C-alpha positions as a Markdown table, in Angstrom:
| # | Residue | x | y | z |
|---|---|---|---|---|
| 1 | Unk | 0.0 | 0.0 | 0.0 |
| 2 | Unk | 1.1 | 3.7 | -0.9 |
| 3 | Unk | -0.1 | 6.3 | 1.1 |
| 4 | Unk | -0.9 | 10.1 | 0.2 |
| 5 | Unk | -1.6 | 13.2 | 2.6 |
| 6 | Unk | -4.4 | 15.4 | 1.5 |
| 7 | Unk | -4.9 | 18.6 | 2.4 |
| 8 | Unk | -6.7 | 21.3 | 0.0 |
| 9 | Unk | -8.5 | 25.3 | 1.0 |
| 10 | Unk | -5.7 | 26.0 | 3.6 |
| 11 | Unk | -2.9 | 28.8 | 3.8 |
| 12 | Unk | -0.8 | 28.7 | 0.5 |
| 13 | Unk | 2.1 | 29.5 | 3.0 |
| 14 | Unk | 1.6 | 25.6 | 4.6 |
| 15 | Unk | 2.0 | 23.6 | 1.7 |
| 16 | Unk | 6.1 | 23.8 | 1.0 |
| 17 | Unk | 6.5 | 22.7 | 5.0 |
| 18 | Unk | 3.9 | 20.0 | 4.8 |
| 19 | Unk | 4.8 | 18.7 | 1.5 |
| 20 | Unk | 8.7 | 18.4 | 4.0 |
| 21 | Unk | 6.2 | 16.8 | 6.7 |
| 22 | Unk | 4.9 | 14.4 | 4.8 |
| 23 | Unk | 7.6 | 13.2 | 2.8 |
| 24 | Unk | 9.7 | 12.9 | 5.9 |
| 25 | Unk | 6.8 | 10.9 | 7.6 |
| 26 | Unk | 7.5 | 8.8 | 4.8 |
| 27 | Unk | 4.2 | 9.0 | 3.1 |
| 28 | Unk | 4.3 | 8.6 | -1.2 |
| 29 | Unk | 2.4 | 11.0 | -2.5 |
| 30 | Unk | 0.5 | 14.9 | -1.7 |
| 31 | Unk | -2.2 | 15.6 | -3.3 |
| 32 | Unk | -3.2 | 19.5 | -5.2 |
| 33 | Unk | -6.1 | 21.0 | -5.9 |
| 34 | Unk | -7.8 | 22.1 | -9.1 |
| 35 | Unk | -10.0 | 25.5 | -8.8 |
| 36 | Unk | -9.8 | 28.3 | -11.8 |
| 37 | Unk | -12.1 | 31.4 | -10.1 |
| 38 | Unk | -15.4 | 31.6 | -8.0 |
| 39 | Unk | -18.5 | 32.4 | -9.8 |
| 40 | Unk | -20.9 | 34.9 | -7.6 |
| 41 | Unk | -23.7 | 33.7 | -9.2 |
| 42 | Unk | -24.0 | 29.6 | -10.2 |
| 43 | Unk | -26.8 | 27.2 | -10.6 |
| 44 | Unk | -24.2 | 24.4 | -10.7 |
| 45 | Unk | -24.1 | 22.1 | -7.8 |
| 46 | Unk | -20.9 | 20.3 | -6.3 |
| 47 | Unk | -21.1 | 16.7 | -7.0 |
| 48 | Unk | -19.1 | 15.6 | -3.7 |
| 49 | Unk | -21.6 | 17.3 | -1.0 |
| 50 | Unk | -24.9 | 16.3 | 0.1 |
| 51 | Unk | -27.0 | 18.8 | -0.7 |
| 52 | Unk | -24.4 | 20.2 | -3.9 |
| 53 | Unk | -23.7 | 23.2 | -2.2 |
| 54 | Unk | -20.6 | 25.0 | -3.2 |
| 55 | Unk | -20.3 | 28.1 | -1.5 |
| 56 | Unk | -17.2 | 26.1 | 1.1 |
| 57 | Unk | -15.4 | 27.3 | -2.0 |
| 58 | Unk | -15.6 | 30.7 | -1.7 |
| 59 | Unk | -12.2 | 32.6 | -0.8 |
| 60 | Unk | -11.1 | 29.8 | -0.6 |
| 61 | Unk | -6.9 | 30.0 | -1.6 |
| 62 | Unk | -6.0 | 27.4 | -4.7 |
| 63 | Unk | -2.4 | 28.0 | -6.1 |
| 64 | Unk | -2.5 | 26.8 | -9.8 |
| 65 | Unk | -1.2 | 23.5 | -9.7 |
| 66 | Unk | 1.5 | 22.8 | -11.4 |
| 67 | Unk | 3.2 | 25.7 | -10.4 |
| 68 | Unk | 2.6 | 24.5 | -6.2 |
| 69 | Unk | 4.2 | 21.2 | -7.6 |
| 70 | Unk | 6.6 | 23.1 | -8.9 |
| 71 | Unk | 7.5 | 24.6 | -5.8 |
| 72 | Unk | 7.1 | 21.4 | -3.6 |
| 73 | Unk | 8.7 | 19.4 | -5.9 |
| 74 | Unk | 11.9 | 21.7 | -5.8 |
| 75 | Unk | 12.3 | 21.5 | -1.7 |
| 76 | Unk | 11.7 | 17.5 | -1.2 |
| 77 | Unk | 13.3 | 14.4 | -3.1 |
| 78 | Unk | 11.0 | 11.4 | -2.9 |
| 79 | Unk | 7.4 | 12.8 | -2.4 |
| 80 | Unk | 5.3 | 12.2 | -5.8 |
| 81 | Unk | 2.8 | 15.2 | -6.8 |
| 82 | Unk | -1.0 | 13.9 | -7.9 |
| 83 | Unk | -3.2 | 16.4 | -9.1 |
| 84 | Unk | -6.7 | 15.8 | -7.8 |
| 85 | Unk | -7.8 | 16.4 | -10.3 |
| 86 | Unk | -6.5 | 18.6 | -13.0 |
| 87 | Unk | -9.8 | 19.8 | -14.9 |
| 88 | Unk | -8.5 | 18.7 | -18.1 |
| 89 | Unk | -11.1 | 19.6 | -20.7 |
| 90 | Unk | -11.2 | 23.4 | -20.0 |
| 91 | Unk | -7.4 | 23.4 | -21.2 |
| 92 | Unk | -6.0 | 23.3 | -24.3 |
| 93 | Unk | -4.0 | 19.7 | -24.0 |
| 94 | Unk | -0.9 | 20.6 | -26.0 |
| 95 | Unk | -0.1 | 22.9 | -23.7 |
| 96 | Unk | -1.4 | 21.0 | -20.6 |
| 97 | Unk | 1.1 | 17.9 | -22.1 |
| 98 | Unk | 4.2 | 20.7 | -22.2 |
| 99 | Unk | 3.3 | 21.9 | -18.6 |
| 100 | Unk | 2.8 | 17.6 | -17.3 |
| 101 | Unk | 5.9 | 16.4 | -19.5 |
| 102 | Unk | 8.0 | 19.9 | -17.9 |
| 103 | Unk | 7.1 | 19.1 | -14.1 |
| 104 | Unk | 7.7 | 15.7 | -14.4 |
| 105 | Unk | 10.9 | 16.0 | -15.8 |
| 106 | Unk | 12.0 | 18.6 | -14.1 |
| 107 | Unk | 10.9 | 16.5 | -10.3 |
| 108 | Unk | 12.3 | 13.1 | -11.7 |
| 109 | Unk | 9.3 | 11.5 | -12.3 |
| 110 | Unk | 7.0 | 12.6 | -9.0 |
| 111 | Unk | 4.2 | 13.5 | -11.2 |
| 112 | Unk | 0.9 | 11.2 | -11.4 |
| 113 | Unk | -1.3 | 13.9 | -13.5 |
| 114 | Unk | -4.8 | 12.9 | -12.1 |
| 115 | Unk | -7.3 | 14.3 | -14.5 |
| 116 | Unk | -11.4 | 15.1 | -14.2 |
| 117 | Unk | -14.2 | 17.2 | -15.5 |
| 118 | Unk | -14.9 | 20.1 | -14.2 |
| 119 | Unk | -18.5 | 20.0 | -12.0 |
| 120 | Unk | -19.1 | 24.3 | -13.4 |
| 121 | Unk | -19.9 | 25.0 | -16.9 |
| 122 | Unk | -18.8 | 28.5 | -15.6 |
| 123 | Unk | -15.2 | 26.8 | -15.5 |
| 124 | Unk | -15.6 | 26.2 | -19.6 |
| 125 | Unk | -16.9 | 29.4 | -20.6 |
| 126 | Unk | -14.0 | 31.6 | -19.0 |
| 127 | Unk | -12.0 | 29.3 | -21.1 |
| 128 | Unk | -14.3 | 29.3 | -24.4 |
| 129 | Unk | -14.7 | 26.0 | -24.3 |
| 130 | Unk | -18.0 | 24.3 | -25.4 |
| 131 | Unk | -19.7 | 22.4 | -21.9 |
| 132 | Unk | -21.4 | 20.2 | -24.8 |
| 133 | Unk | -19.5 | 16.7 | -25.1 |
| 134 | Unk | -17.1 | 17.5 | -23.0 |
| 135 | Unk | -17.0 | 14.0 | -22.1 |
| 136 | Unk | -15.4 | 13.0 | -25.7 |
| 137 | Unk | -13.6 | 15.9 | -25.4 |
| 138 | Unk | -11.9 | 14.8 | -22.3 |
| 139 | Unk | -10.9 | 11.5 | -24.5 |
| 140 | Unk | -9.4 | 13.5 | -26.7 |
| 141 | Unk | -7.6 | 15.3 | -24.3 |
| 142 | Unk | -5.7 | 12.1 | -22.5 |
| 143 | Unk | -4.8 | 10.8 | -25.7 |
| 144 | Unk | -3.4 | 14.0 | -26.9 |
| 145 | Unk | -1.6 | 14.4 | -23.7 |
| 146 | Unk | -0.2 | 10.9 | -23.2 |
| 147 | Unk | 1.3 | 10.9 | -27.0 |
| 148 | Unk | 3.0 | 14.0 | -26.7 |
| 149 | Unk | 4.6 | 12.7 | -23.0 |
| 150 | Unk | 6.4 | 9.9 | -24.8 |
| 151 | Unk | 8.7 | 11.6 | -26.8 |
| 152 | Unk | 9.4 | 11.3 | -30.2 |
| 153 | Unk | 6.9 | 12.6 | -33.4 |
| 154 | Unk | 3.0 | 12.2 | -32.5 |
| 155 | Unk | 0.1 | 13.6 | -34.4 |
| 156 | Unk | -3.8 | 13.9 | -33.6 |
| 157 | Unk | -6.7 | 13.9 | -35.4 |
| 158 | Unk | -10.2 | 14.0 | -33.6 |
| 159 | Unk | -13.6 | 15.7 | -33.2 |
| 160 | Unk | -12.1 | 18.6 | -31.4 |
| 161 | Unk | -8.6 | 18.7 | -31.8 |
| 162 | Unk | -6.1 | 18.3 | -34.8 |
| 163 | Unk | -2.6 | 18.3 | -34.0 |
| 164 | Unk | 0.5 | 18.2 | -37.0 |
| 165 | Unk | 3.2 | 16.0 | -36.5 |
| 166 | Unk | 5.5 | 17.6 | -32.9 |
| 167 | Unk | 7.6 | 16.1 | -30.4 |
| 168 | Unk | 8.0 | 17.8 | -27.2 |
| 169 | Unk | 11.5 | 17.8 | -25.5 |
| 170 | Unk | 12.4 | 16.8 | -22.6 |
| 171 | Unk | 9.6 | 14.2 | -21.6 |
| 172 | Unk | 9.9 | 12.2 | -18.6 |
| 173 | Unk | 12.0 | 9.1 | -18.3 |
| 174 | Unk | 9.8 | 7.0 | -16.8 |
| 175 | Unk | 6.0 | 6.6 | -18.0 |
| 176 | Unk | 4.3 | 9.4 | -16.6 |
| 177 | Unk | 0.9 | 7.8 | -15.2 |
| 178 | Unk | -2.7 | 9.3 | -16.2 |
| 179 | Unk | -5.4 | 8.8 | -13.8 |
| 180 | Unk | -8.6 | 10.1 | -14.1 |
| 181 | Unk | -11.3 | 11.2 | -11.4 |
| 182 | Unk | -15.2 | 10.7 | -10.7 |
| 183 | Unk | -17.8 | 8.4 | -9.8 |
| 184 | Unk | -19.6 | 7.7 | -13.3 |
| 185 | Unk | -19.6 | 4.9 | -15.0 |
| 186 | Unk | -18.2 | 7.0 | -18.0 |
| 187 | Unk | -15.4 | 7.5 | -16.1 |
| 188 | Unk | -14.4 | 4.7 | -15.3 |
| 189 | Unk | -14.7 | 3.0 | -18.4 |
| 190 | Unk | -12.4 | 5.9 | -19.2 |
| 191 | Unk | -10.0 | 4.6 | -16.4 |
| 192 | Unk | -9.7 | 1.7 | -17.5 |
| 193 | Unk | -9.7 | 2.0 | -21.5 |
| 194 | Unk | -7.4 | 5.4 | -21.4 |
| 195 | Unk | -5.7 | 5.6 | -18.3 |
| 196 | Unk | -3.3 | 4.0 | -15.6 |
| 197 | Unk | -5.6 | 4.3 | -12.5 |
| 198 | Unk | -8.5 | 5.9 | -11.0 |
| 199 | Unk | -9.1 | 8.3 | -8.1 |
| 200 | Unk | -12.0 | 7.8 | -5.9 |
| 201 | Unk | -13.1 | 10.9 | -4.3 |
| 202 | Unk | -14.9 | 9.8 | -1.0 |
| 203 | Unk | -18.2 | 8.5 | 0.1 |
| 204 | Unk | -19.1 | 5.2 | 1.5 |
| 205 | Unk | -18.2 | 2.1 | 1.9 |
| 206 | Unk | -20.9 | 0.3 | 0.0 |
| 207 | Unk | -20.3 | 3.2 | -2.7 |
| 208 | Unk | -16.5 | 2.4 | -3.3 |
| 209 | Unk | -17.3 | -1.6 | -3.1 |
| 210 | Unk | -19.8 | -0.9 | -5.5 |
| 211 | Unk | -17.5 | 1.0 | -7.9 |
| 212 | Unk | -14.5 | -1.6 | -7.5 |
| 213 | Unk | -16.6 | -4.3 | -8.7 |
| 214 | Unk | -17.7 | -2.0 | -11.6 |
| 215 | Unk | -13.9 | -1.6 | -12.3 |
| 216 | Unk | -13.0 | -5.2 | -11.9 |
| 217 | Unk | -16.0 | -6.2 | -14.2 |
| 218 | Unk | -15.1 | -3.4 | -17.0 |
| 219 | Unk | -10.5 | -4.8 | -17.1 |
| 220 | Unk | -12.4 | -8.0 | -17.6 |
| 221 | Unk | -14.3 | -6.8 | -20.3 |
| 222 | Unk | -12.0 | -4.8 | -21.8 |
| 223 | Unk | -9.2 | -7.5 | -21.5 |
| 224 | Unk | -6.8 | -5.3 | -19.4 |
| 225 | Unk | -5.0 | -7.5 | -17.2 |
| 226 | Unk | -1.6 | -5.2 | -16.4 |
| 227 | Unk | -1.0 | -3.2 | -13.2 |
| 228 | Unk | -3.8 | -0.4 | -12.6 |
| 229 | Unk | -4.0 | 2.0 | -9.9 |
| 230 | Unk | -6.4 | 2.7 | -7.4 |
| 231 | Unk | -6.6 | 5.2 | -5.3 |
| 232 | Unk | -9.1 | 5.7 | -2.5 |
| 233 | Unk | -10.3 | 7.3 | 0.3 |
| 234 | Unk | -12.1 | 5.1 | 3.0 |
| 235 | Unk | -12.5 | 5.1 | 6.3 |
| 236 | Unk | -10.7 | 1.8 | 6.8 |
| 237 | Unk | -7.3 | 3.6 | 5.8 |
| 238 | Unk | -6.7 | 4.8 | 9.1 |
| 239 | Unk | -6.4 | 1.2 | 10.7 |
| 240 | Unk | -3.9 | -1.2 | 10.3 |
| 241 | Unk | -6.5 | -4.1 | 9.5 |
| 242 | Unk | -8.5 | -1.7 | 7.2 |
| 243 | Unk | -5.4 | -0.9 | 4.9 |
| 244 | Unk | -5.5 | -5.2 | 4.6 |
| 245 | Unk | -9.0 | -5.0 | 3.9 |
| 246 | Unk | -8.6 | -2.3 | 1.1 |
| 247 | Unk | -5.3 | -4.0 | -0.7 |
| 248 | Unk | -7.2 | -7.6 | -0.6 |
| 249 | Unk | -10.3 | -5.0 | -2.6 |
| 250 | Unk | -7.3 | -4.4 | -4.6 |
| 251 | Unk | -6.8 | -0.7 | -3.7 |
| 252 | Unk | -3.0 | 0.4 | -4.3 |
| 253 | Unk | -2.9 | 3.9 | -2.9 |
| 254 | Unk | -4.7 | 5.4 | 0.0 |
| 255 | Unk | -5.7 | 9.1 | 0.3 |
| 256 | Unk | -5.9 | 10.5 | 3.9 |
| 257 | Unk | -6.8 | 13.8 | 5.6 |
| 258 | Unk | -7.3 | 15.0 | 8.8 |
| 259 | Unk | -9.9 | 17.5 | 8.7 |
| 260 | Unk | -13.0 | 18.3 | 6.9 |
| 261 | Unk | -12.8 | 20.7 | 4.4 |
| 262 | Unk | -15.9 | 21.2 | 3.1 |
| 263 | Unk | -16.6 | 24.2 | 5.5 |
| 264 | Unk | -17.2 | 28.0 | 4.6 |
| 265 | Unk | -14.9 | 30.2 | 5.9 |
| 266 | Unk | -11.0 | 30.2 | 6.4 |
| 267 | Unk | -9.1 | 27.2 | 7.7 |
| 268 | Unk | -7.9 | 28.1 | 10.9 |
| 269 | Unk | -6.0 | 24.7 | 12.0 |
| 270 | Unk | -2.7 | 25.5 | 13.1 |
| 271 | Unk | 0.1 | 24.6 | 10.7 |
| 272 | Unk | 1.3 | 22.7 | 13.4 |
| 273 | Unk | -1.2 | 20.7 | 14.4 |
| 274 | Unk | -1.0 | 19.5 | 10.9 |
| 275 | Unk | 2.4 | 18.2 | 10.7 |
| 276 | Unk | 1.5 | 16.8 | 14.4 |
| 277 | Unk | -1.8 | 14.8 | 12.7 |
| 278 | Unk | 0.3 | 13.4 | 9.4 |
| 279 | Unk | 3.2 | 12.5 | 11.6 |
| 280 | Unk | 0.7 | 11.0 | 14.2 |
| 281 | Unk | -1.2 | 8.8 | 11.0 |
| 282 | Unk | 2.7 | 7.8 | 10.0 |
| 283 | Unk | 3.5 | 6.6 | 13.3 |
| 284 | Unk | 0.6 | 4.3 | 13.9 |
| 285 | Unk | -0.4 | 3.2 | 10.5 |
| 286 | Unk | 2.8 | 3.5 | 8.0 |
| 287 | Unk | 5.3 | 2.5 | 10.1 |
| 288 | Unk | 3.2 | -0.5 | 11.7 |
| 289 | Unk | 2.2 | -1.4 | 7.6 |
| 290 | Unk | 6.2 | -1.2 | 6.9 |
């Protein structure tokens, strides 16, 4: 089991001395947050609270991603950077592939680019993109990105987007793993035809059973029998005997936190008593896992 440290709407100043935290705790991975700009006015609802509610967002600090990865990844050695997730159709994916390939290069590999849709149609039109099929044009988008993260010439020609014969240098030199986000069964058929993994993004345990099977039955199905990633967030990751529970489910990484965020207003947990929580998790549940 691999184990990342979440931690999203808090001080920008936190997140270069936890990212040292956690990698020190000897967690794998940190996850960053994807948010472009706050509408005032939205009829969109958040797919991940119970009553779609989205004003917890507002004022809420997000530093663009890549460059926070950027900036963690140039202060720590080991700790891998997962984007979660990267709202990948609102971008243009040439330049998100230059960006991805850039990072991971420049970190030695600690990128995992987790990729999703964007829940606001808001988030497309600031960007002029069409909210309309956004789901092919998501498709589009991970092939376009993962061709151009190989090295070498690549060339694209789909619905949305056609790209003449470029290579893009330097690209990683390892595989640079795509894994995409959300609970439908789009995607994650698109996790499994397209991708290397899938991110789960919380709920419960009957939910993420439910959604494992889904993925089991679609490799099947799609004859995909090679490693694929998992990564989830359950309650039975913060016990010993739950991590055994979620790796026999076949989960492979584990996403913890130690505070709600979903709460208006400003985070006002001590940076402190953050390191003291992820060191705290590390103690009794990393080190006892080995």
């Amino acid at each position: 089991m691999r184990f990342t440290y979440a931690e999203a709407m808090t001080n920008p100043d936190y997140y270069i001395p936890l990212a040292q935290a956690a990698e020190a705790a000897g967690y794998t991975s940190i996850t960053v947050a994807d948010s472009l700009a706050y509408p005032r006015v939205s009829d969109s609802k958040y797919p991940y609270t119970p009553d779609g509610s989205r004003e917890f967002l507002e004022d809420k600090a997000f530093i663009e991603p890549f460059v926070l990865i950027a900036a963690m990844g140039a202060v720590t050695s080991t700790l891998r950077f997962v984007p979660f997730v990267l709202k990948l159709p609102v971008r243009p994916p040439v330049l998100v592939a230059k960006q991805a390939t850039s990072l991971a290069y420049m970190t030695g590999n600690r990128l995992s680019l987790g990729v999703g849709l964007s829940p606001w149609s808001e988030d497309f039109d600031l960007l002029g993109v069409p909210f309309a099929k956004r789901g092919k044009r998501m498709d589009e988008c991970i092939d376009i990105v993962r061709g151009l993260s190989h090295g070498g010439y690549f060339e694209y020609h789909g619905e949305f987007y056609d790209v003449q014969e470029i290579k893009m240098t330097p690209v990683p030199t390892e595989p640079m793993p795509i894994l995409v986000g959300g609970h439908s069964d789009a995607a994650l058929r698109r996790a499994v035809t397209r991708c290397d993994g899938w991110m789960h993004a919380g709920g419960d345990a009957d939910e993420l059973d439910h959604m494992l099977k889904k993925l089991d039955e679609i490799r099947e199905r799609e004859g995909k029998q090679g490693p694929f990633e998992i990564h989830a967030i359950s309650l039975d990751a913060y016990t010993v005997d739950g991590i055994k529970r979620l790796e026999d489910k076949g989960v492979t990484d584990v996403i913890v936190g130690f505070r709600i965020p979903y709460i208006t207003g400003p985070d006002t947990e001590p940076l402190q008593k953050k390191i003291d929580n992820l060191n705290r998790y590390a103690d009794s549940v990393i080190a006892k896992v080995g």
